CSV table of C-alpha atoms and ligand atoms in Angstrom, one decimal:
chain,number,residue,atom,x,y,z
X,359,MET,CA,21.3,-1.6,-26.9
X,360,SER,CA,23.8,-4.4,-27.2
X,361,ASP,CA,23.0,-7.9,-28.8
X,362,PRO,CA,20.7,-9.4,-26.2
X,363,GLY,CA,22.2,-12.6,-26.4
X,364,LYS,CA,25.8,-11.5,-25.6
X,365,LEU,CA,26.6,-10.6,-22.1
X,366,THR,CA,29.5,-7.9,-21.4
X,367,GLU,CA,31.9,-8.3,-18.2
X,368,LEU,CA,32.1,-4.9,-16.4
X,369,SER,CA,35.8,-4.9,-16.9
X,370,ALA,CA,35.5,-4.8,-20.7
X,371,LEU,CA,34.3,-1.4,-20.5
X,372,GLY,CA,36.2,0.0,-17.6
X,373,GLU,CA,34.9,2.7,-15.2
X,374,PHE,CA,34.6,5.4,-17.9
X,375,GLY,CA,33.4,3.5,-20.7
X,376,LEU,CA,30.7,2.2,-18.4
X,377,ILE,CA,29.6,5.6,-17.2
X,378,ASP,CA,29.5,6.7,-20.8
X,379,GLN,CA,27.5,3.7,-21.8
X,380,LEU,CA,25.0,4.2,-18.8
X,381,THR,CA,24.6,7.8,-19.2
X,382,LYS,CA,24.3,8.4,-22.9
X,383,ASN,CA,21.3,10.4,-24.1
X,384,ILE,CA,19.9,11.5,-20.7
X,385,PRO,CA,17.4,14.4,-21.5
X,386,ILE,CA,17.0,17.5,-19.3
X,387,HIS,CA,13.5,18.5,-18.6
X,388,ASN,CA,14.0,21.2,-15.9
X,389,LYS,CA,15.1,24.7,-16.2
X,390,SER,CA,16.8,24.5,-12.9
X,391,THR,CA,19.2,22.0,-14.3
X,392,VAL,CA,22.2,24.2,-15.7
X,393,LYS,CA,24.5,21.3,-16.2
X,394,GLY,CA,23.8,17.6,-15.8
X,395,ILE,CA,26.2,14.6,-16.3
X,396,GLY,CA,29.5,15.0,-17.6
X,397,ASP,CA,31.6,17.6,-15.4
X,398,ASP,CA,32.8,17.1,-11.7
X,399,ALA,CA,29.5,18.4,-10.3
X,400,ALA,CA,26.2,19.0,-11.6
X,401,VAL,CA,24.9,22.7,-11.6
X,402,ILE,CA,21.4,23.5,-10.3
X,403,LYS,CA,19.6,26.9,-10.1
X,404,PRO,CA,16.8,26.9,-7.6
X,405,ALA,CA,13.8,28.6,-9.1
X,406,ALA,CA,12.9,32.2,-7.5
X,407,GLY,CA,10.9,31.9,-4.7
X,408,LYS,CA,11.5,28.0,-4.1
X,409,GLN,CA,13.2,26.1,-1.5
X,410,MET,CA,15.2,23.0,-2.2
X,411,LEU,CA,14.4,19.7,-0.6
X,412,VAL,CA,17.0,17.1,-0.4
X,413,SER,CA,16.5,13.3,0.5
X,414,LYS,CA,18.4,10.1,-0.2
X,415,ASP,CA,17.6,6.3,0.0
X,416,LEU,CA,20.1,3.5,0.1
X,417,LEU,CA,19.1,0.1,-1.4
X,418,ILE,CA,21.3,-3.0,-0.6
X,419,GLU,CA,20.7,-6.3,-2.2
X,420,GLY,CA,19.6,-9.0,0.2
X,421,VAL,CA,18.4,-6.3,2.7
X,422,HIS,CA,16.0,-3.9,0.7
X,423,PHE,CA,15.5,-6.2,-2.5
X,424,ASP,CA,15.9,-9.6,-3.9
X,425,LEU,CA,16.8,-10.0,-7.3
X,426,MET,CA,15.2,-13.7,-7.4
X,427,TYR,CA,11.9,-11.8,-8.0
X,428,MET,CA,12.7,-8.2,-8.5
X,429,PRO,CA,13.4,-7.6,-12.3
X,430,LEU,CA,16.4,-5.1,-12.7
X,431,LYS,CA,14.4,-2.5,-14.4
X,432,HIS,CA,11.9,-2.3,-11.8
X,433,LEU,CA,14.5,-2.2,-9.2
X,434,GLY,CA,15.9,1.0,-11.0
X,435,TYR,CA,12.4,2.4,-11.5
X,436,LYS,CA,11.5,1.8,-7.8
X,437,ALA,CA,15.0,3.3,-6.4
X,438,ALA,CA,14.1,6.5,-8.1
X,439,VAL,CA,10.4,6.6,-7.3
X,440,VAL,CA,10.7,5.9,-3.7
X,441,ASN,CA,12.8,9.1,-3.5
X,442,PHE,CA,10.4,10.9,-5.5
X,443,SER,CA,8.0,10.0,-2.8
X,444,ASP,CA,9.9,11.5,0.0
X,445,ILE,CA,9.8,14.8,-1.8
X,446,ALA,CA,6.1,14.5,-2.5
X,447,ALA,CA,5.6,13.9,1.3
X,448,MET,CA,7.0,17.5,1.8
X,449,ASN,CA,4.5,18.9,-0.6
X,450,GLY,CA,7.3,19.3,-3.1
X,451,ILE,CA,8.0,18.3,-6.7
X,452,PRO,CA,11.2,16.2,-7.5
X,453,LYS,CA,13.5,17.9,-10.0
X,454,GLN,CA,16.9,16.0,-10.1
X,455,ILE,CA,18.6,12.7,-8.9
X,456,VAL,CA,22.1,11.7,-8.3
X,457,VAL,CA,22.8,7.9,-8.4
X,458,GLY,CA,25.5,6.1,-6.7
X,459,ILE,CA,26.0,2.4,-7.6
X,460,GLY,CA,28.4,-0.2,-6.1
X,461,VAL,CA,28.5,-3.5,-8.0
X,462,SER,CA,30.3,-6.6,-7.9
X,463,SER,CA,31.9,-8.4,-10.8
X,464,LYS,CA,29.0,-10.9,-11.2
X,465,TYR,CA,26.9,-8.1,-12.7
X,466,THR,CA,27.3,-7.6,-16.4
X,467,VAL,CA,27.1,-4.2,-18.4
X,468,GLU,CA,23.6,-5.4,-19.5
X,469,ALA,CA,22.5,-5.8,-16.0
X,470,LEU,CA,23.4,-2.3,-15.2
X,471,GLU,CA,21.7,-1.1,-18.4
X,472,GLU,CA,18.5,-2.8,-17.2
X,473,ILE,CA,18.8,-0.9,-13.9
X,474,TYR,CA,19.5,2.3,-15.5
X,475,ALA,CA,16.6,1.7,-18.2
X,476,GLY,CA,14.3,1.6,-15.0
X,477,ILE,CA,15.8,5.0,-13.6
X,478,LYS,CA,15.6,6.7,-16.9
X,479,LYS,CA,11.9,5.7,-17.3
X,480,ALA,CA,10.9,6.9,-13.8
X,481,CYS,CA,12.9,10.3,-14.6
X,482,GLU,CA,10.9,10.5,-17.9
X,483,VAL,CA,7.5,9.7,-16.3
X,484,TYR,CA,8.1,12.0,-13.4
X,485,LYS,CA,10.1,14.8,-15.5
X,486,VAL,CA,13.0,14.4,-13.2
X,487,ASP,CA,16.5,15.1,-14.4
X,488,PHE,CA,19.3,12.4,-13.9
X,489,VAL,CA,22.1,14.7,-13.2
X,490,GLY,CA,25.2,12.6,-11.9
X,491,GLY,CA,26.4,9.8,-10.1
X,492,ASP,CA,29.3,7.7,-8.9
X,493,THR,CA,30.2,4.1,-9.9
X,494,THR,CA,32.4,1.8,-7.8
X,495,SER,CA,33.1,-1.8,-7.3
X,496,SER,CA,31.6,-3.8,-4.4
X,497,VAL,CA,33.0,-7.1,-3.0
X,498,SER,CA,29.6,-8.6,-3.2
X,499,GLY,CA,26.3,-7.6,-4.1
X,500,LEU,CA,24.8,-4.4,-5.4
X,501,PHE,CA,24.1,-1.0,-3.9
X,502,ILE,CA,22.1,1.7,-5.3
X,503,SER,CA,22.0,5.1,-3.5
X,504,VAL,CA,19.7,7.8,-4.8
X,505,THR,CA,19.7,11.3,-3.8
X,506,VAL,CA,16.9,13.4,-4.9
X,507,ILE,CA,16.7,17.2,-5.1
X,508,GLY,CA,13.2,18.8,-5.0
X,509,GLU,CA,11.5,22.3,-4.8
X,510,ALA,CA,8.5,23.7,-3.0
X,511,LYS,CA,7.5,27.2,-2.2
X,512,LYS,CA,8.5,27.9,1.3
X,513,ASP,CA,4.9,28.5,2.6
X,514,ARG,CA,3.7,25.2,1.0
X,515,ILE,CA,6.4,22.8,2.5
X,516,THR,CA,4.7,20.4,4.8
X,517,TYR,CA,6.3,18.9,7.7
X,518,ARG,CA,5.2,15.9,9.8
X,519,GLY,CA,4.8,18.1,13.0
X,520,GLY,CA,1.9,20.4,12.1
X,521,ALA,CA,-1.1,18.5,12.8
X,522,GLN,CA,-3.8,20.3,15.0
X,523,VAL,CA,-6.6,19.0,17.1
X,524,ASN,CA,-9.7,18.2,14.9
X,525,ASP,CA,-7.9,18.2,11.7
X,526,LEU,CA,-8.8,15.4,9.4
X,527,LEU,CA,-6.5,12.6,9.0
X,528,CYS,CA,-6.4,11.3,5.2
X,529,VAL,CA,-4.7,9.1,3.0
X,530,THR,CA,-4.3,8.6,-0.7
X,531,GLY,CA,-4.9,5.4,-2.8
X,532,ASP,CA,-5.3,2.1,-1.1
X,533,LEU,CA,-3.2,0.4,1.6
X,534,GLY,CA,-1.7,-3.1,2.2
X,535,ALA,CA,-1.2,-4.2,-1.5
X,536,ALA,CA,2.5,-3.9,-1.7
X,537,TYR,CA,2.9,-6.0,1.3
X,538,MET,CA,0.5,-8.6,-0.2
X,539,GLY,CA,2.5,-8.5,-3.4
X,540,LEU,CA,5.7,-9.3,-1.6
X,541,LEU,CA,4.1,-12.4,0.2
X,542,ILE,CA,3.1,-13.7,-3.1
X,543,LEU,CA,6.4,-13.2,-4.5
X,544,GLU,CA,8.0,-14.9,-1.6
X,545,ARG,CA,5.8,-17.7,-1.6
X,546,GLU,CA,6.5,-18.3,-5.4
X,547,LYS,CA,10.2,-18.0,-4.6
X,548,LYS,CA,10.0,-20.9,-2.0
X,549,VAL,CA,8.0,-23.0,-4.4
X,550,PHE,CA,10.6,-22.4,-7.1
X,551,GLN,CA,13.7,-23.2,-4.7
X,552,ALA,CA,12.0,-26.4,-3.5
X,553,ASN,CA,11.2,-27.3,-7.2
X,554,PRO,CA,12.9,-25.1,-10.0
X,555,LYS,CA,10.7,-26.9,-12.6
X,556,MET,CA,7.6,-25.1,-11.2
X,557,GLN,CA,6.5,-22.0,-12.8
X,558,PRO,CA,5.7,-19.3,-10.6
X,559,ASP,CA,1.8,-18.7,-10.2
X,560,LEU,CA,1.3,-15.0,-10.2
X,561,SER,CA,-2.0,-15.1,-12.0
X,562,ASP,CA,-4.6,-12.8,-11.1
X,563,HIS,CA,-2.5,-10.6,-8.7
X,564,ASP,CA,-1.4,-7.9,-11.2
X,565,TYR,CA,-2.5,-5.1,-9.0
X,566,ILE,CA,-0.7,-6.1,-5.8
X,567,LEU,CA,2.4,-7.4,-7.8
X,568,GLU,CA,2.7,-4.1,-9.4
X,569,ARG,CA,2.2,-2.2,-6.2
X,570,GLN,CA,5.3,-4.1,-4.8
X,571,LEU,CA,7.5,-4.1,-8.0
X,572,LYS,CA,6.6,-0.8,-9.5
X,573,PRO,CA,5.3,1.6,-7.0
X,574,GLU,CA,4.4,5.1,-7.8
X,575,ALA,CA,4.9,8.6,-6.0
X,576,ARG,CA,1.9,10.8,-5.4
X,577,THR,CA,3.2,13.9,-7.0
X,578,ASP,CA,-0.4,13.9,-8.6
X,579,ILE,CA,-1.6,14.7,-5.1
X,580,VAL,CA,0.9,17.6,-4.8
X,581,ARG,CA,-0.3,19.2,-7.9
X,582,TYR,CA,-4.0,18.6,-6.6
X,583,PHE,CA,-3.1,20.4,-3.3
X,584,SER,CA,-1.8,23.3,-5.3
X,585,ASP,CA,-4.6,23.5,-7.7
X,586,GLU,CA,-7.3,23.3,-5.0
X,587,ASN,CA,-5.4,25.6,-2.8
X,588,ILE,CA,-4.8,23.2,0.0
X,589,ILE,CA,-1.7,23.2,2.4
X,590,PRO,CA,-1.9,20.1,4.5
X,591,THR,CA,-1.0,20.7,8.1
X,592,SER,CA,1.2,17.5,8.2
X,593,MET,CA,2.1,14.9,5.8
X,594,ILE,CA,4.4,11.7,5.6
X,595,ASP,CA,4.6,9.0,3.0
X,596,ILE,CA,3.5,5.5,3.9
X,597,SER,CA,6.7,3.4,3.4
X,598,ASP,CA,6.6,1.4,6.7
X,599,GLY,CA,2.7,1.1,7.1
X,600,LEU,CA,-0.2,3.2,8.1
X,601,ALA,CA,0.4,2.5,12.0
X,602,SER,CA,3.9,3.6,12.1
X,603,GLU,CA,3.6,6.7,9.8
X,604,THR,CA,0.6,7.9,11.8
X,605,MET,CA,2.6,7.6,15.0
X,606,HIS,CA,5.3,9.8,13.5
X,607,ILE,CA,2.7,12.4,12.5
X,608,CYS,CA,1.3,12.4,16.1
X,609,LYS,CA,4.7,12.2,17.9
X,610,ASP,CA,6.1,15.0,16.0
X,611,SER,CA,2.7,17.2,16.1
X,612,ASN,CA,2.5,16.1,19.8
X,613,LYS,CA,-1.0,15.2,19.2
X,614,GLY,CA,-3.3,11.9,19.5
X,615,CYS,CA,-5.7,10.5,16.9
X,616,LEU,CA,-8.5,8.3,16.0
X,617,ILE,CA,-8.5,6.1,13.2
X,618,TYR,CA,-11.6,4.4,11.9
X,619,GLU,CA,-10.8,0.8,10.9
X,620,GLU,CA,-13.5,0.5,8.5
X,621,LYS,CA,-12.6,3.8,6.5
X,622,ILE,CA,-9.0,2.3,5.7
X,623,PRO,CA,-9.1,1.9,2.1
X,624,MET,CA,-8.2,-1.5,0.6
X,625,ASP,CA,-8.3,-3.0,-2.7
X,626,GLN,CA,-10.4,-6.4,-3.2
X,627,ASP,CA,-7.2,-8.4,-4.2
X,628,THR,CA,-5.5,-7.1,-1.0
X,629,PHE,CA,-8.2,-8.2,1.0
X,630,ASN,CA,-8.6,-11.6,-0.3
X,631,THR,CA,-4.8,-12.3,-0.5
X,632,ALA,CA,-4.7,-11.3,3.2
X,633,LYS,CA,-7.2,-13.7,4.0
X,634,GLU,CA,-5.7,-16.3,1.9
X,635,PHE,CA,-2.4,-16.0,4.0
X,636,GLY,CA,-4.3,-15.9,7.4
X,637,ILE,CA,-3.7,-12.3,8.1
X,638,VAL,CA,-6.3,-9.9,9.3
X,639,PRO,CA,-6.7,-7.5,6.2
X,640,THR,CA,-6.3,-4.5,8.4
X,641,ILE,CA,-3.0,-5.7,9.8
X,642,ALA,CA,-1.8,-5.4,6.1
X,643,ALA,CA,-2.7,-2.0,5.8
X,644,LEU,CA,-1.5,-1.0,9.3
X,645,ASN,CA,1.8,-2.8,9.3
X,646,GLY,CA,2.7,-3.6,5.7
X,647,GLY,CA,5.2,-1.3,4.1
X,648,GLU,CA,6.0,0.1,0.8
X,649,ASP,CA,2.6,1.6,-0.4
X,650,TYR,CA,4.0,5.0,-1.0
X,651,GLU,CA,0.8,6.6,-0.5
X,652,LEU,CA,0.6,10.0,1.3
X,653,LEU,CA,-0.9,10.4,4.9
X,654,PHE,CA,-1.8,13.9,5.6
X,655,THR,CA,-3.9,16.1,7.9
X,656,ILE,CA,-6.2,19.0,6.6
X,657,ARG,CA,-8.2,21.7,8.4
X,658,GLN,CA,-11.9,20.7,8.5
X,659,SER,CA,-12.4,23.8,6.8
X,660,ASP,CA,-10.7,22.2,3.7
X,661,TYR,CA,-12.8,19.2,3.7
X,662,ASP,CA,-15.2,20.3,0.9
X,663,LYS,CA,-12.0,20.6,-1.4
X,664,ILE,CA,-11.0,16.9,-0.9
X,665,LYS,CA,-14.5,15.3,-0.4
X,666,ASN,CA,-15.1,14.5,-4.2
X,667,SER,CA,-11.6,13.3,-5.0
X,668,GLN,CA,-11.5,9.5,-5.8
X,669,ASP,CA,-7.9,9.3,-4.6
X,670,ILE,CA,-8.2,10.8,-1.2
X,671,THR,CA,-9.9,9.0,1.8
X,672,VAL,CA,-10.5,10.6,5.4
X,673,ILE,CA,-9.7,7.8,7.9
X,674,GLY,CA,-9.5,9.6,11.1
X,675,VAL,CA,-9.2,12.6,13.3
X,676,ILE,CA,-6.4,14.5,15.3
X,677,THR,CA,-7.1,14.4,19.0
X,678,ASP,CA,-5.5,15.8,21.9
X,679,ASN,CA,-2.0,14.1,23.0
X,680,SER,CA,-3.7,12.8,26.0
X,681,GLU,CA,-6.1,10.6,23.9
X,682,GLY,CA,-3.2,8.4,22.5
X,683,THR,CA,-3.1,7.0,19.0
X,684,LYS,CA,-6.1,4.8,18.6
X,685,LEU,CA,-7.8,2.6,16.3
X,686,VAL,CA,-11.8,2.5,16.3
X,687,THR,CA,-13.1,-0.8,15.4
X,688,PRO,CA,-16.5,-1.2,13.8
X,689,ASP,CA,-18.0,-2.2,16.9
X,690,ASN,CA,-16.5,0.9,18.5
X,691,HIS,CA,-13.7,-0.6,20.5
X,692,LEU,CA,-10.6,1.5,20.9
X,693,ILE,CA,-7.2,-0.3,20.2
X,694,GLU,CA,-3.9,1.4,20.8
X,695,LEU,CA,-2.1,1.5,17.6
X,696,LYS,CA,1.4,-0.2,17.6
X,697,ALA,CA,3.9,0.2,14.9
X,698,GLN,CA,4.6,-3.6,14.7
X,699,GLY,CA,3.3,-6.8,15.8
X,700,TRP,CA,-0.2,-5.6,16.6
X,701,ASP,CA,-1.4,-8.6,18.6
X,702,ALA,CA,-4.7,-7.5,19.6
X,703,LEU,CA,-6.1,-7.3,16.2
X,704,LYS,CA,-4.1,-10.4,15.0
X,705,LYS,CA,-5.9,-12.5,17.6
X,706,ARG,CA,-9.2,-11.6,16.4
X,707,ASP,CA,-11.1,-13.8,14.4
X,708,PRO,CA,-11.2,-12.5,10.7
X,709,ASP,CA,-14.8,-13.6,10.5
X,710,GLN,CA,-15.7,-10.8,13.2
X,711,LEU,CA,-14.3,-8.1,10.9
X,712,THR,CA,-16.4,-5.3,9.6
X,713,SER,CA,-19.6,-5.9,7.6
X,714,ASN,CA,-18.2,-4.0,4.7
X,715,GLN,CA,-15.1,-6.4,4.8
X,716,LYS,CA,-17.4,-9.3,5.2
X,717,SER,CA,-19.5,-8.3,2.1
X,718,SER,CA,-16.4,-8.0,0.2
X,719,ASP,CA,-15.3,-11.5,1.4
F,932,LIG,P1,34.8,11.9,-10.6
F,932,LIG,O1,35.9,11.1,-10.7
F,932,LIG,O2,35.0,13.3,-10.4
F,932,LIG,O3,33.9,11.4,-9.4
F,932,LIG,P2,33.3,10.6,-12.4
F,932,LIG,O4,34.3,10.2,-13.6
F,932,LIG,O5,32.9,9.4,-11.2
F,932,LIG,O6,33.9,11.8,-11.8
F,932,LIG,O7,32.0,11.0,-13.1
F,932,LIG,C1,32.1,11.7,-14.2
F,932,LIG,C2,30.6,12.3,-14.6
F,932,LIG,O8,29.8,11.1,-14.7
F,932,LIG,C3,30.0,13.0,-13.3
F,932,LIG,O9,29.2,14.1,-13.9
F,932,LIG,C4,29.2,12.1,-12.5
F,932,LIG,O10,28.2,12.7,-12.0
F,932,LIG,C5,28.6,11.1,-13.8
F,932,LIG,N1,28.5,9.7,-13.2
F,932,LIG,C6,29.5,9.0,-12.7
F,932,LIG,N2,28.9,7.9,-12.2
F,932,LIG,C7,27.6,7.8,-12.7
F,932,LIG,C8,26.4,6.9,-12.5
F,932,LIG,N3,26.5,5.8,-12.0
F,932,LIG,N4,25.4,7.4,-13.0
F,932,LIG,C9,25.2,8.6,-13.4
F,932,LIG,N5,26.2,9.5,-13.4
F,932,LIG,C10,27.3,9.1,-13.2
F,933,LIG,MG1,32.9,9.6,-9.5
């Protein structure tokens, strides 16, 4: 690490010096990585009997992240993890990443080192190899493009389109927290902009802030499926909110579904913060994005294999296409799921929510 007090302009190192600086001491964890950073291309040898999964996410400053409240190291970590999540959503394990970065001259070498520290940390945690990239200048702002390569056995790859009638709709973890974390950060940003002397008040929101700033990919669930001999019939990761992802599964599977509102798993702080912002908590789960949990369907005969998992909640059931995609309220009303702007629920009085939500009020 360079002297923390001293910042280095990018031009001081030049492109090759910069790449060397950013990519030194990168370990290799996987046998499938034959050659990592350092030549014109990385060399990857897919494991016998496995298929390769490839995905990319592009992050643009001001569109996908705001450096006012996103620490650079977290940004690097998140950029990698959201890609790992896409591989998990195919029931695969991420193995390699390639990172493209476009950066304007307002960034220093130390700033890029922070981003890379986050990417490298994610790679270490998930045992993914960082095998290459490209570095270029941008006229303004920062772009990060991460391509991930993963693997899965052919017969375990899980698509969005395989849900069958009567399959159980399940979700991992809890929902809505990342969106509530974002609202807290945006609120504190406004306070700060109005009066830069004000310190942000982030107290007591550790969990939801972490869910926004440092999400995790559920590769642990992919391993659980393998250990328990479960192949979900369909799966997607929740990047845009439960409603939108459920509709993807139903549309691609040509099926309908019922989601039971009171079953949707939510953390207590998510619930309280939603109320504080005047948002019906269920809305945060349905339409708030970036939770990076897995939404999947399993056959009813696999229920015994998941019923004791603390990480998995059954929230609904797959129905015939003609039934539509519906939310069942605690008082048994059916509401059509909408991907955005879910007016019917928004207009409901928050005090008329479920008894279990009330009791946790
Ligand atoms: P080329 O001119 O052929 O694109 P580069 O000089 O850009 O080659 O890259 C040299 C090596 O460094 C390659 O292995 C490449 O994958 C890697 N590399 C370049 N930029 C990055 C980066 N931002 N992050 C990680 N690896 C990088
Ligand atoms: Mg290059």
